[in-house]
Tab-separated table of N, CA and C in Angstrom:
chain	number	residue	atom	x	y	z
A	1	MET	N	114.868	92.855	64.776
A	1	MET	CA	115.276	93.208	66.119
A	1	MET	C	114.047	93.240	67.023
A	2	ILE	N	114.164	92.666	68.186
A	2	ILE	CA	113.065	92.619	69.135
A	2	ILE	C	113.112	93.860	70.011
A	3	PHE	N	111.986	94.540	70.090
A	3	PHE	CA	111.891	95.719	70.934
A	3	PHE	C	111.070	95.369	72.163
A	4	ARG	N	111.766	95.084	73.257
A	4	ARG	CA	111.074	94.846	74.508
A	4	ARG	C	111.895	95.481	75.624
A	5	ARG	N	111.230	95.736	76.701
A	5	ARG	CA	111.914	96.352	77.835
A	5	ARG	C	112.941	95.386	78.402
A	6	PRO	N	114.153	95.868	78.592
A	6	PRO	CA	115.155	94.972	79.182
A	6	PRO	C	114.845	94.700	80.655
A	7	ILE	N	115.338	93.576	81.109
A	7	ILE	CA	115.222	93.250	82.532
A	7	ILE	C	116.142	94.201	83.281
A	8	LYS	N	115.639	94.825	84.326
A	8	LYS	CA	116.439	95.794	85.087
A	8	LYS	C	116.884	95.268	86.443
A	9	HIS	N	116.032	94.440	87.053
A	9	HIS	CA	116.326	93.965	88.404
A	9	HIS	C	116.140	92.458	88.503
A	10	CYS	N	116.943	91.870	89.355
A	10	CYS	CA	116.898	90.430	89.582
A	10	CYS	C	115.552	90.034	90.198
A	11	ARG	N	114.944	89.002	89.642
A	11	ARG	CA	113.663	88.509	90.178
A	11	ARG	C	113.856	87.757	91.491
A	12	GLU	N	115.076	87.368	91.795
A	12	GLU	CA	115.355	86.631	93.036
A	12	GLU	C	115.638	87.564	94.212
A	13	CYS	N	116.471	88.599	93.966
A	13	CYS	CA	116.892	89.422	95.106
A	13	CYS	C	116.674	90.926	94.922
A	14	GLY	N	116.320	91.371	93.724
A	14	GLY	CA	116.013	92.777	93.493
A	14	GLY	C	117.189	93.654	93.106
A	15	THR	N	118.371	93.111	93.051
A	15	THR	CA	119.561	93.885	92.679
A	15	THR	C	119.513	94.224	91.185
A	16	ALA	N	120.047	95.394	90.820
A	16	ALA	CA	120.139	95.769	89.402
A	16	ALA	C	121.013	94.751	88.673
A	17	VAL	N	120.553	94.293	87.520
A	17	VAL	CA	121.291	93.301	86.743
A	17	VAL	C	122.256	93.982	85.784
A	18	ALA	N	123.189	93.201	85.282
A	18	ALA	CA	124.102	93.654	84.238
A	18	ALA	C	123.967	92.696	83.062
A	19	TYR	N	124.009	93.222	81.846
A	19	TYR	CA	123.962	92.371	80.654
A	19	TYR	C	125.390	92.032	80.250
A	20	ARG	N	125.671	90.736	80.194
A	20	ARG	CA	126.989	90.254	79.791
A	20	ARG	C	126.873	88.773	79.426
A	21	LEU	N	127.952	88.234	78.883
A	21	LEU	CA	127.987	86.801	78.598
A	21	LEU	C	128.149	86.049	79.913
A	22	PRO	N	127.352	85.038	80.143
A	22	PRO	CA	127.514	84.232	81.356
A	22	PRO	C	128.858	83.498	81.339
A	23	ASP	N	129.319	83.113	82.500
A	23	ASP	CA	130.594	82.395	82.622
A	23	ASP	C	130.483	80.917	82.261
A	24	ASP	N	129.255	80.444	81.928
A	24	ASP	CA	129.054	79.015	81.679
A	24	ASP	C	129.262	78.613	80.219
A	25	GLY	N	129.767	79.539	79.391
A	25	GLY	CA	129.999	79.230	77.986
A	25	GLY	C	128.872	79.644	77.057
A	26	ASP	N	127.786	80.189	77.596
A	26	ASP	CA	126.675	80.690	76.773
A	26	ASP	C	127.233	81.732	75.798
A	27	THR	N	126.643	81.830	74.626
A	27	THR	CA	127.135	82.754	73.602
A	27	THR	C	126.252	83.981	73.419
A	28	ARG	N	125.234	84.141	74.274
A	28	ARG	CA	124.348	85.303	74.208
A	28	ARG	C	124.459	86.103	75.493
A	29	GLU	N	124.373	87.413	75.324
A	29	GLU	CA	124.325	88.254	76.520
A	29	GLU	C	123.028	87.979	77.270
A	30	ARG	N	123.135	87.898	78.568
A	30	ARG	CA	121.983	87.647	79.434
A	30	ARG	C	121.983	88.670	80.563
A	31	ALA	N	120.813	88.867	81.157
A	31	ALA	CA	120.710	89.701	82.359
A	31	ALA	C	121.199	88.844	83.521
A	32	ILE	N	122.288	89.279	84.158
A	32	ILE	CA	122.901	88.507	85.238
A	32	ILE	C	122.958	89.369	86.492
A	33	CYS	N	122.532	88.786	87.591
A	33	CYS	CA	122.574	89.499	88.865
A	33	CYS	C	123.995	89.438	89.442
A	34	PRO	N	124.608	90.594	89.702
A	34	PRO	CA	125.955	90.584	90.276
A	34	PRO	C	125.962	90.175	91.754
A	35	ALA	N	124.795	90.231	92.406
A	35	ALA	CA	124.735	89.890	93.833
A	35	ALA	C	124.555	88.394	94.066
A	36	CYS	N	123.543	87.783	93.416
A	36	CYS	CA	123.255	86.369	93.687
A	36	CYS	C	123.631	85.442	92.540
A	37	GLY	N	124.012	86.010	91.384
A	37	GLY	CA	124.465	85.201	90.256
A	37	GLY	C	123.365	84.630	89.377
A	38	THR	N	122.114	84.964	89.665
A	38	THR	CA	121.006	84.435	88.854
A	38	THR	C	121.118	84.934	87.418
A	39	ILE	N	120.989	84.000	86.473
A	39	ILE	CA	120.968	84.343	85.052
A	39	ILE	C	119.504	84.373	84.621
A	40	HIS	N	119.091	85.483	84.030
A	40	HIS	CA	117.701	85.639	83.589
A	40	HIS	C	117.632	85.429	82.075
A	41	TYR	N	116.898	84.409	81.661
A	41	TYR	CA	116.737	84.100	80.253
A	41	TYR	C	115.448	84.732	79.750
A	42	GLU	N	115.499	85.278	78.550
A	42	GLU	CA	114.314	85.844	77.913
A	42	GLU	C	113.948	84.935	76.755
A	43	ASN	N	112.729	84.401	76.804
A	43	ASN	CA	112.292	83.418	75.822
A	43	ASN	C	111.043	83.904	75.098
A	44	PRO	N	110.750	83.338	73.925
A	44	PRO	CA	109.570	83.755	73.169
A	44	PRO	C	108.273	83.517	73.937
A	45	LEU	N	107.292	84.344	73.654
A	45	LEU	CA	105.947	84.161	74.191
A	45	LEU	C	105.172	83.242	73.258
A	46	MET	N	104.321	82.410	73.829
A	46	MET	CA	103.497	81.485	73.050
A	46	MET	C	102.092	82.063	72.905
A	47	VAL	N	101.632	82.160	71.670
A	47	VAL	CA	100.259	82.543	71.367
A	47	VAL	C	99.561	81.288	70.869
A	48	VAL	N	98.432	80.953	71.479
A	48	VAL	CA	97.711	79.725	71.125
A	48	VAL	C	96.278	80.060	70.735
A	49	GLY	N	95.770	79.354	69.730
A	49	GLY	CA	94.412	79.625	69.278
A	49	GLY	C	93.857	78.477	68.461
A	50	THR	N	92.697	78.725	67.891
A	50	THR	CA	92.010	77.699	67.106
A	50	THR	C	91.533	78.254	65.772
A	51	VAL	N	91.266	77.326	64.865
A	51	VAL	CA	90.530	77.583	63.631
A	51	VAL	C	89.200	76.876	63.839
A	52	PRO	N	88.209	77.568	64.446
A	52	PRO	CA	86.932	76.914	64.760
A	52	PRO	C	86.036	76.838	63.519
A	53	VAL	N	85.553	75.642	63.224
A	53	VAL	CA	84.814	75.401	61.989
A	53	VAL	C	83.444	74.814	62.301
A	54	LEU	N	82.447	75.304	61.579
A	54	LEU	CA	81.094	74.734	61.617
A	54	LEU	C	80.644	74.586	60.175
A	55	GLY	N	80.634	73.363	59.679
A	55	GLY	CA	80.285	73.121	58.281
A	55	GLY	C	81.287	73.786	57.352
A	56	GLU	N	80.803	74.695	56.526
A	56	GLU	CA	81.659	75.405	55.563
A	56	GLU	C	82.154	76.747	56.098
A	57	ARG	N	81.837	77.044	57.354
A	57	ARG	CA	82.163	78.376	57.881
A	57	ARG	C	83.204	78.315	58.999
A	58	VAL	N	83.983	79.407	59.100
A	58	VAL	CA	85.024	79.567	60.111
A	58	VAL	C	84.622	80.726	61.021
A	59	LEU	N	84.881	80.566	62.297
A	59	LEU	CA	84.568	81.602	63.280
A	59	LEU	C	85.705	82.605	63.382
A	60	LEU	N	85.373	83.884	63.248
A	60	LEU	CA	86.323	84.968	63.464
A	60	LEU	C	85.782	85.901	64.542
A	61	CYS	N	86.701	86.575	65.209
A	61	CYS	CA	86.356	87.531	66.268
A	61	CYS	C	86.839	88.914	65.872
A	62	LYS	N	85.977	89.912	66.055
A	62	LYS	CA	86.364	91.301	65.803
A	62	LYS	C	86.943	91.860	67.098
A	63	ARG	N	88.205	92.312	67.047
A	63	ARG	CA	88.955	92.705	68.237
A	63	ARG	C	88.405	93.976	68.882
A	64	ASN	N	88.301	93.918	70.208
A	64	ASN	CA	87.884	95.067	70.999
A	64	ASN	C	89.049	95.610	71.832
A	65	ILE	N	90.269	95.200	71.461
A	65	ILE	CA	91.481	95.623	72.162
A	65	ILE	C	92.565	95.959	71.141
A	66	GLU	N	93.517	96.746	71.588
A	66	GLU	CA	94.715	96.995	70.787
A	66	GLU	C	95.697	95.854	71.042
A	67	PRO	N	96.578	95.541	70.142
A	67	PRO	CA	96.700	96.197	68.853
A	67	PRO	C	95.638	95.709	67.856
A	68	ARG	N	95.413	96.499	66.874
A	68	ARG	CA	94.514	96.185	65.763
A	68	ARG	C	93.045	96.134	66.178
A	69	TRP	N	92.637	97.087	66.994
A	69	TRP	CA	91.236	97.205	67.407
A	69	TRP	C	90.350	97.247	66.152
A	70	GLY	N	89.246	96.515	66.180
A	70	GLY	CA	88.277	96.518	65.086
A	70	GLY	C	88.621	95.592	63.931
A	71	LYS	N	89.753	94.934	63.973
A	71	LYS	CA	90.139	93.985	62.924
A	71	LYS	C	89.704	92.574	63.323
A	72	TRP	N	89.608	91.694	62.332
A	72	TRP	CA	89.153	90.326	62.543
A	72	TRP	C	90.325	89.392	62.803
A	73	THR	N	90.099	88.417	63.682
A	73	THR	CA	91.132	87.461	64.044
A	73	THR	C	90.513	86.109	64.359
A	74	LEU	N	91.338	85.101	64.342
A	74	LEU	CA	90.945	83.822	64.919
A	74	LEU	C	91.036	83.962	66.435
A	75	PRO	N	90.229	83.224	67.196
A	75	PRO	CA	90.356	83.308	68.654
A	75	PRO	C	91.710	82.761	69.103
A	76	ALA	N	92.477	83.625	69.765
A	76	ALA	CA	93.827	83.243	70.191
A	76	ALA	C	94.322	84.242	71.226
A	77	GLY	N	95.320	83.829	71.973
A	77	GLY	CA	95.920	84.722	72.955
A	77	GLY	C	97.108	84.047	73.607
A	78	PHE	N	97.679	84.732	74.583
A	78	PHE	CA	98.883	84.226	75.231
A	78	PHE	C	98.586	83.012	76.104
A	79	MET	N	99.449	82.025	75.978
A	79	MET	CA	99.368	80.818	76.783
A	79	MET	C	99.684	81.166	78.232
A	80	GLU	N	98.998	80.530	79.146
A	80	GLU	CA	99.225	80.724	80.581
A	80	GLU	C	100.085	79.588	81.124
A	81	LEU	N	100.690	79.832	82.273
A	81	LEU	CA	101.417	78.770	82.948
A	81	LEU	C	100.426	77.694	83.388
A	82	ASP	N	100.893	76.486	83.539
A	82	ASP	CA	100.087	75.355	84.013
A	82	ASP	C	98.980	74.939	83.054
A	83	GLU	N	99.178	75.173	81.741
A	83	GLU	CA	98.224	74.644	80.764
A	83	GLU	C	99.002	74.161	79.550
A	84	THR	N	98.415	73.197	78.851
A	84	THR	CA	99.009	72.726	77.603
A	84	THR	C	98.642	73.706	76.498
A	85	THR	N	99.279	73.569	75.350
A	85	THR	CA	98.925	74.448	74.238
A	85	THR	C	97.473	74.235	73.820
A	86	ALA	N	97.009	72.989	73.813
A	86	ALA	CA	95.615	72.714	73.442
A	86	ALA	C	94.652	73.296	74.473
A	87	GLN	N	94.971	73.170	75.756
A	87	GLN	CA	94.120	73.757	76.794
A	87	GLN	C	94.063	75.280	76.653
A	88	GLY	N	95.210	75.892	76.374
A	88	GLY	CA	95.245	77.339	76.193
A	88	GLY	C	94.433	77.777	74.986
A	89	ALA	N	94.533	77.032	73.890
A	89	ALA	CA	93.771	77.360	72.685
A	89	ALA	C	92.269	77.265	72.946
A	90	ALA	N	91.858	76.221	73.655
A	90	ALA	CA	90.432	76.063	73.995
A	90	ALA	C	89.980	77.176	74.936
A	91	ARG	N	90.809	77.521	75.921
A	91	ARG	CA	90.461	78.596	76.862
A	91	ARG	C	90.301	79.919	76.124
A	92	GLU	N	91.246	80.238	75.234
A	92	GLU	CA	91.166	81.491	74.484
A	92	GLU	C	89.921	81.530	73.592
A	93	THR	N	89.557	80.398	73.006
A	93	THR	CA	88.357	80.342	72.163
A	93	THR	C	87.110	80.612	72.992
A	94	ASP	N	87.080	80.080	74.206
A	94	ASP	CA	85.963	80.336	75.109
A	94	ASP	C	85.960	81.805	75.564
A	95	GLU	N	87.110	82.314	75.984
A	95	GLU	CA	87.193	83.688	76.487
A	95	GLU	C	86.845	84.727	75.421
A	96	GLU	N	87.352	84.536	74.220
A	96	GLU	CA	87.165	85.544	73.184
A	96	GLU	C	85.846	85.417	72.434
A	97	ALA	N	85.404	84.196	72.213
A	97	ALA	CA	84.195	84.005	71.406
A	97	ALA	C	83.025	83.427	72.185
A	98	GLY	N	83.281	82.881	73.357
A	98	GLY	CA	82.221	82.184	74.074
A	98	GLY	C	81.724	81.002	73.268
A	99	ALA	N	82.664	80.356	72.565
A	99	ALA	CA	82.297	79.257	71.673
A	99	ALA	C	82.612	77.916	72.325
A	100	ARG	N	81.689	76.977	72.169
A	100	ARG	CA	81.921	75.599	72.612
A	100	ARG	C	82.545	74.844	71.455
A	101	ILE	N	83.685	74.198	71.725
A	101	ILE	CA	84.415	73.509	70.658
A	101	ILE	C	84.866	72.127	71.097
A	102	GLU	N	85.180	71.337	70.084
A	102	GLU	CA	85.932	70.097	70.284
A	102	GLU	C	87.280	70.339	69.619
A	103	ILE	N	88.339	70.330	70.424
A	103	ILE	CA	89.667	70.626	69.895
A	103	ILE	C	90.119	69.497	68.983
A	104	GLY	N	90.751	69.867	67.892
A	104	GLY	CA	91.250	68.895	66.929
A	104	GLY	C	92.764	68.886	66.905
A	105	PRO	N	93.330	68.466	65.780
A	105	PRO	CA	94.785	68.357	65.690
A	105	PRO	C	95.470	69.716	65.534
A	106	LEU	N	96.744	69.728	65.865
A	106	LEU	CA	97.574	70.897	65.636
A	106	LEU	C	97.598	71.175	64.141
A	107	PHE	N	97.413	72.441	63.766
A	107	PHE	CA	97.317	72.783	62.348
A	107	PHE	C	98.467	73.656	61.863
A	108	SER	N	98.788	74.709	62.614
A	108	SER	CA	99.862	75.592	62.147
A	108	SER	C	100.717	76.065	63.306
A	109	LEU	N	101.998	76.217	63.002
A	109	LEU	CA	102.972	76.774	63.927
A	109	LEU	C	103.692	77.874	63.163
A	110	LEU	N	103.634	79.093	63.693
A	110	LEU	CA	104.222	80.235	63.000
A	110	LEU	C	105.223	80.932	63.907
A	111	ASN	N	106.455	80.994	63.445
A	111	ASN	CA	107.512	81.675	64.178
A	111	ASN	C	107.492	83.150	63.797
A	112	VAL	N	107.471	84.018	64.798
A	112	VAL	CA	107.476	85.468	64.560
A	112	VAL	C	108.647	86.047	65.359
A	113	PRO	N	109.882	85.825	64.882
A	113	PRO	CA	111.052	86.182	65.680
A	113	PRO	C	111.203	87.672	65.955
A	114	GLN	N	110.726	88.531	65.058
A	114	GLN	CA	110.924	89.968	65.273
A	114	GLN	C	110.145	90.507	66.469
A	115	VAL	N	109.143	89.770	66.951
A	115	VAL	CA	108.426	90.181	68.164
A	115	VAL	C	108.566	89.145	69.279
A	116	GLY	N	109.416	88.140	69.055
A	116	GLY	CA	109.673	87.149	70.084
A	116	GLY	C	108.464	86.305	70.427
A	117	GLN	N	107.746	85.840	69.398
A	117	GLN	CA	106.541	85.042	69.625
A	117	GLN	C	106.528	83.808	68.736
A	118	VAL	N	105.809	82.780	69.191
A	118	VAL	CA	105.485	81.599	68.406
A	118	VAL	C	103.971	81.447	68.490
A	119	HIS	N	103.301	81.368	67.334
A	119	HIS	CA	101.841	81.229	67.281
A	119	HIS	C	101.497	79.798	66.882
A	120	ILE	N	100.571	79.199	67.610
A	120	ILE	CA	100.137	77.827	67.359
A	120	ILE	C	98.609	77.825	67.226
A	121	PHE	N	98.113	77.214	66.151
A	121	PHE	CA	96.668	77.097	65.950
A	121	PHE	C	96.278	75.632	65.785
A	122	TYR	N	95.202	75.264	66.466
A	122	TYR	CA	94.608	73.934	66.360
A	122	TYR	C	93.343	74.021	65.526
A	123	LEU	N	93.045	72.977	64.776
A	123	LEU	CA	91.717	72.863	64.168
A	123	LEU	C	90.734	72.586	65.294
A	124	ALA	N	89.515	73.087	65.163
A	124	ALA	CA	88.489	72.848	66.177
A	124	ALA	C	87.127	72.772	65.503
A	125	THR	N	86.292	71.904	66.022
A	125	THR	CA	84.913	71.785	65.539
A	125	THR	C	84.006	72.530	66.496
A	126	LEU	N	83.229	73.454	65.962
A	126	LEU	CA	82.250	74.167	66.782
A	126	LEU	C	81.090	73.236	67.096
A	127	LEU	N	80.648	73.245	68.346
A	127	LEU	CA	79.544	72.400	68.773
A	127	LEU	C	78.213	73.127	68.733
A	128	SER	N	78.254	74.411	68.423
A	128	SER	CA	77.045	75.233	68.373
A	128	SER	C	77.332	76.477	67.541
A	129	ASP	N	76.290	77.096	67.012
A	129	ASP	CA	76.465	78.364	66.303
A	129	ASP	C	76.085	79.551	67.195
A	130	ARG	N	76.024	79.312	68.498
A	130	ARG	CA	75.737	80.376	69.473
A	130	ARG	C	77.026	80.763	70.169
A	131	PHE	N	77.259	82.081	70.244
A	131	PHE	CA	78.490	82.585	70.833
A	131	PHE	C	78.171	83.626	71.892
A	132	ASP	N	79.055	83.755	72.844
A	132	ASP	CA	78.932	84.747	73.914
A	132	ASP	C	80.296	85.416	74.073
A	133	PRO	N	80.617	86.361	73.166
A	133	PRO	CA	81.946	86.961	73.169
A	133	PRO	C	82.274	87.659	74.485
A	134	GLY	N	83.560	87.565	74.862
A	134	GLY	CA	84.046	88.239	76.057
A	134	GLY	C	84.365	89.700	75.773
A	135	HIS	N	84.923	90.367	76.770
A	135	HIS	CA	85.165	91.813	76.675
A	135	HIS	C	86.227	92.191	75.640
A	136	GLU	N	87.060	91.238	75.198
A	136	GLU	CA	88.088	91.537	74.202
A	136	GLU	C	87.550	91.461	72.772
A	137	THR	N	86.277	91.092	72.622
A	137	THR	CA	85.689	90.868	71.301
A	137	THR	C	84.437	91.713	71.104
A	138	ILE	N	84.408	92.452	69.997
A	138	ILE	CA	83.229	93.249	69.634
A	138	ILE	C	82.132	92.331	69.105
A	139	GLU	N	82.549	91.374	68.275
A	139	GLU	CA	81.597	90.492	67.594
A	139	GLU	C	82.284	89.183	67.245
A	140	ALA	N	81.588	88.083	67.387
A	140	ALA	CA	82.054	86.768	66.936
A	140	ALA	C	81.091	86.307	65.854
A	141	ARG	N	81.637	85.937	64.695
A	141	ARG	CA	80.777	85.651	63.547
A	141	ARG	C	81.372	84.564	62.663
A	142	LEU	N	80.504	83.781	62.047
A	142	LEU	CA	80.914	82.736	61.115
A	142	LEU	C	81.003	83.293	59.693
A	143	PHE	N	82.045	82.862	58.968
A	143	PHE	CA	82.277	83.311	57.594
A	143	PHE	C	82.554	82.119	56.689
A	144	ARG	N	81.958	82.124	55.482
A	144	ARG	CA	82.402	81.229	54.424
A	144	ARG	C	83.674	81.841	53.830
A	145	GLU	N	84.441	81.049	53.102
A	145	GLU	CA	85.705	81.558	52.552
A	145	GLU	C	85.502	82.831	51.739
A	146	ASP	N	84.462	82.868	50.904
A	146	ASP	CA	84.253	84.043	50.046
A	146	ASP	C	83.717	85.259	50.812
A	147	GLU	N	83.416	85.103	52.084
A	147	GLU	CA	82.936	86.208	52.913
A	147	GLU	C	84.023	86.785	53.833
A	148	ILE	N	85.161	86.114	53.919
A	148	ILE	CA	86.223	86.554	54.832
A	148	ILE	C	86.646	87.978	54.463
A	149	PRO	N	86.693	88.883	55.432
A	149	PRO	CA	87.156	90.254	55.163
A	149	PRO	C	88.690	90.302	55.147
A	150	TRP	N	89.288	89.792	54.068
A	150	TRP	CA	90.735	89.602	53.994
A	150	TRP	C	91.526	90.874	54.287
A	151	ASP	N	91.026	92.023	53.868
A	151	ASP	CA	91.739	93.287	54.116
A	151	ASP	C	91.594	93.765	55.549
A	152	GLU	N	90.758	93.098	56.325
A	152	GLU	CA	90.521	93.492	57.716
A	152	GLU	C	91.016	92.436	58.705
A	153	ILE	N	91.888	91.534	58.246
A	153	ILE	CA	92.458	90.509	59.137
A	153	ILE	C	93.572	91.159	59.961
A	154	SER	N	93.572	90.878	61.248
A	154	SER	CA	94.422	91.587	62.205
A	154	SER	C	95.911	91.301	62.094
A	155	PHE	N	96.294	90.049	61.880
A	155	PHE	CA	97.705	89.678	61.945
A	155	PHE	C	98.080	88.767	60.785
A	156	ARG	N	99.325	88.849	60.333
A	156	ARG	CA	99.809	88.003	59.243
A	156	ARG	C	99.727	86.529	59.607
A	157	THR	N	99.921	86.187	60.875
A	157	THR	CA	99.834	84.785	61.298
A	157	THR	C	98.432	84.231	61.102
A	158	VAL	N	97.440	85.064	61.368
A	158	VAL	CA	96.039	84.655	61.198
A	158	VAL	C	95.720	84.503	59.718
A	159	LYS	N	96.152	85.480	58.915
A	159	LYS	CA	95.890	85.415	57.473
A	159	LYS	C	96.547	84.177	56.864
A	160	LYS	N	97.797	83.904	57.222
A	160	LYS	CA	98.507	82.744	56.681
A	160	LYS	C	97.814	81.444	57.094
A	161	THR	N	97.382	81.374	58.353
A	161	THR	CA	96.684	80.180	58.839
A	161	THR	C	95.369	79.985	58.096
A	162	LEU	N	94.600	81.049	57.910
A	162	LEU	CA	93.333	80.945	57.177
A	162	LEU	C	93.565	80.543	55.717
A	163	GLU	N	94.550	81.159	55.064
A	163	GLU	CA	94.845	80.805	53.668
A	163	GLU	C	95.199	79.321	53.555
A	164	GLN	N	96.017	78.821	54.491
A	164	GLN	CA	96.413	77.420	54.453
A	164	GLN	C	95.234	76.498	54.762
A	165	PHE	N	94.370	76.923	55.697
A	165	PHE	CA	93.185	76.128	56.019
A	165	PHE	C	92.318	75.930	54.776
A	166	PHE	N	92.029	77.017	54.061
A	166	PHE	CA	91.165	76.908	52.888
A	166	PHE	C	91.858	76.143	51.757
A	167	ALA	N	93.168	76.283	51.611
A	167	ALA	CA	93.907	75.506	50.607
A	167	ALA	C	93.831	74.015	50.934
A	168	ASP	N	94.016	73.666	52.206
A	168	ASP	CA	93.927	72.263	52.613
A	168	ASP	C	92.514	71.734	52.393
A	169	ARG	N	91.524	72.541	52.714
A	169	ARG	CA	90.147	72.082	52.539
A	169	ARG	C	89.856	71.817	51.067
A	170	ARG	N	90.326	72.698	50.181
A	170	ARG	CA	90.126	72.471	48.744
A	170	ARG	C	90.847	71.197	48.290
A	171	ALA	N	91.999	70.906	48.887
A	171	ALA	CA	92.771	69.709	48.535
A	171	ALA	C	92.178	68.439	49.140
A	172	GLY	N	91.260	68.597	50.079
A	172	GLY	CA	90.606	67.442	50.684
A	172	GLY	C	91.388	66.767	51.788
A	173	ARG	N	92.436	67.426	52.283
A	173	ARG	CA	93.212	66.855	53.395
A	173	ARG	C	93.881	67.981	54.165
A	174	PHE	N	93.963	67.777	55.478
A	174	PHE	CA	94.579	68.774	56.352
A	174	PHE	C	95.895	68.240	56.878
A	175	GLY	N	96.897	69.080	56.828
A	175	GLY	CA	98.206	68.714	57.353
A	175	GLY	C	98.584	69.638	58.490
A	176	MET	N	99.809	69.480	58.957
A	176	MET	CA	100.376	70.383	59.956
A	176	MET	C	101.375	71.256	59.212
A	177	HIS	N	101.310	72.563	59.440
A	177	HIS	CA	102.105	73.513	58.667
A	177	HIS	C	102.948	74.389	59.569
A	178	SER	N	104.166	74.678	59.105
A	178	SER	CA	105.062	75.550	59.855
A	178	SER	C	105.528	76.675	58.945
A	179	PHE	N	105.480	77.900	59.459
A	179	PHE	CA	105.861	79.078	58.678
A	179	PHE	C	106.699	80.010	59.523
A	180	ASP	N	107.578	80.742	58.843
A	180	ASP	CA	108.313	81.836	59.469
A	180	ASP	C	107.742	83.142	58.940
A	181	ILE	N	107.303	83.987	59.843
A	181	ILE	CA	106.771	85.296	59.476
A	181	ILE	C	107.900	86.300	59.748
A	182	LEU	N	108.560	86.727	58.691
A	182	LEU	CA	109.733	87.602	58.843
A	182	LEU	C	109.408	89.042	58.474
């Protein structure tokens, strides 16, 4: 079950909305404005990020924000309007780690329906081992697989992506992976 604040007022005219089935045959209750008829759809949020790699090491960021303050994560965050998923992933990598990267192929897509999110990670090549972390990051650091603080990884999506990255690397080929985090 998704726990989010319900829509209370119409974004078009400000009237209090009512939750009901739309008259157009939709099968889900929606926030509908009784004054102007606007139907408000609630859709998943997109989280975009990278698996930044330099040689045998992967870049992780220690979070300086909640949730999971002080835990390690891949650089990622919410996608903004007017950007592609790859642009958002590169922007988040710059904002969180201050890392210069060359974006690579899409690597993982993780559905997280219980929080209404979809997480997407791209492979990325680091162009330097110098980082300038932003205010959301305590520390940005490179780790070999045997150095990863597995018990201190912030989110299941990050852990699953890292596990798959290292499995693919051992296999000598990288694919695109899709997972449901239930």
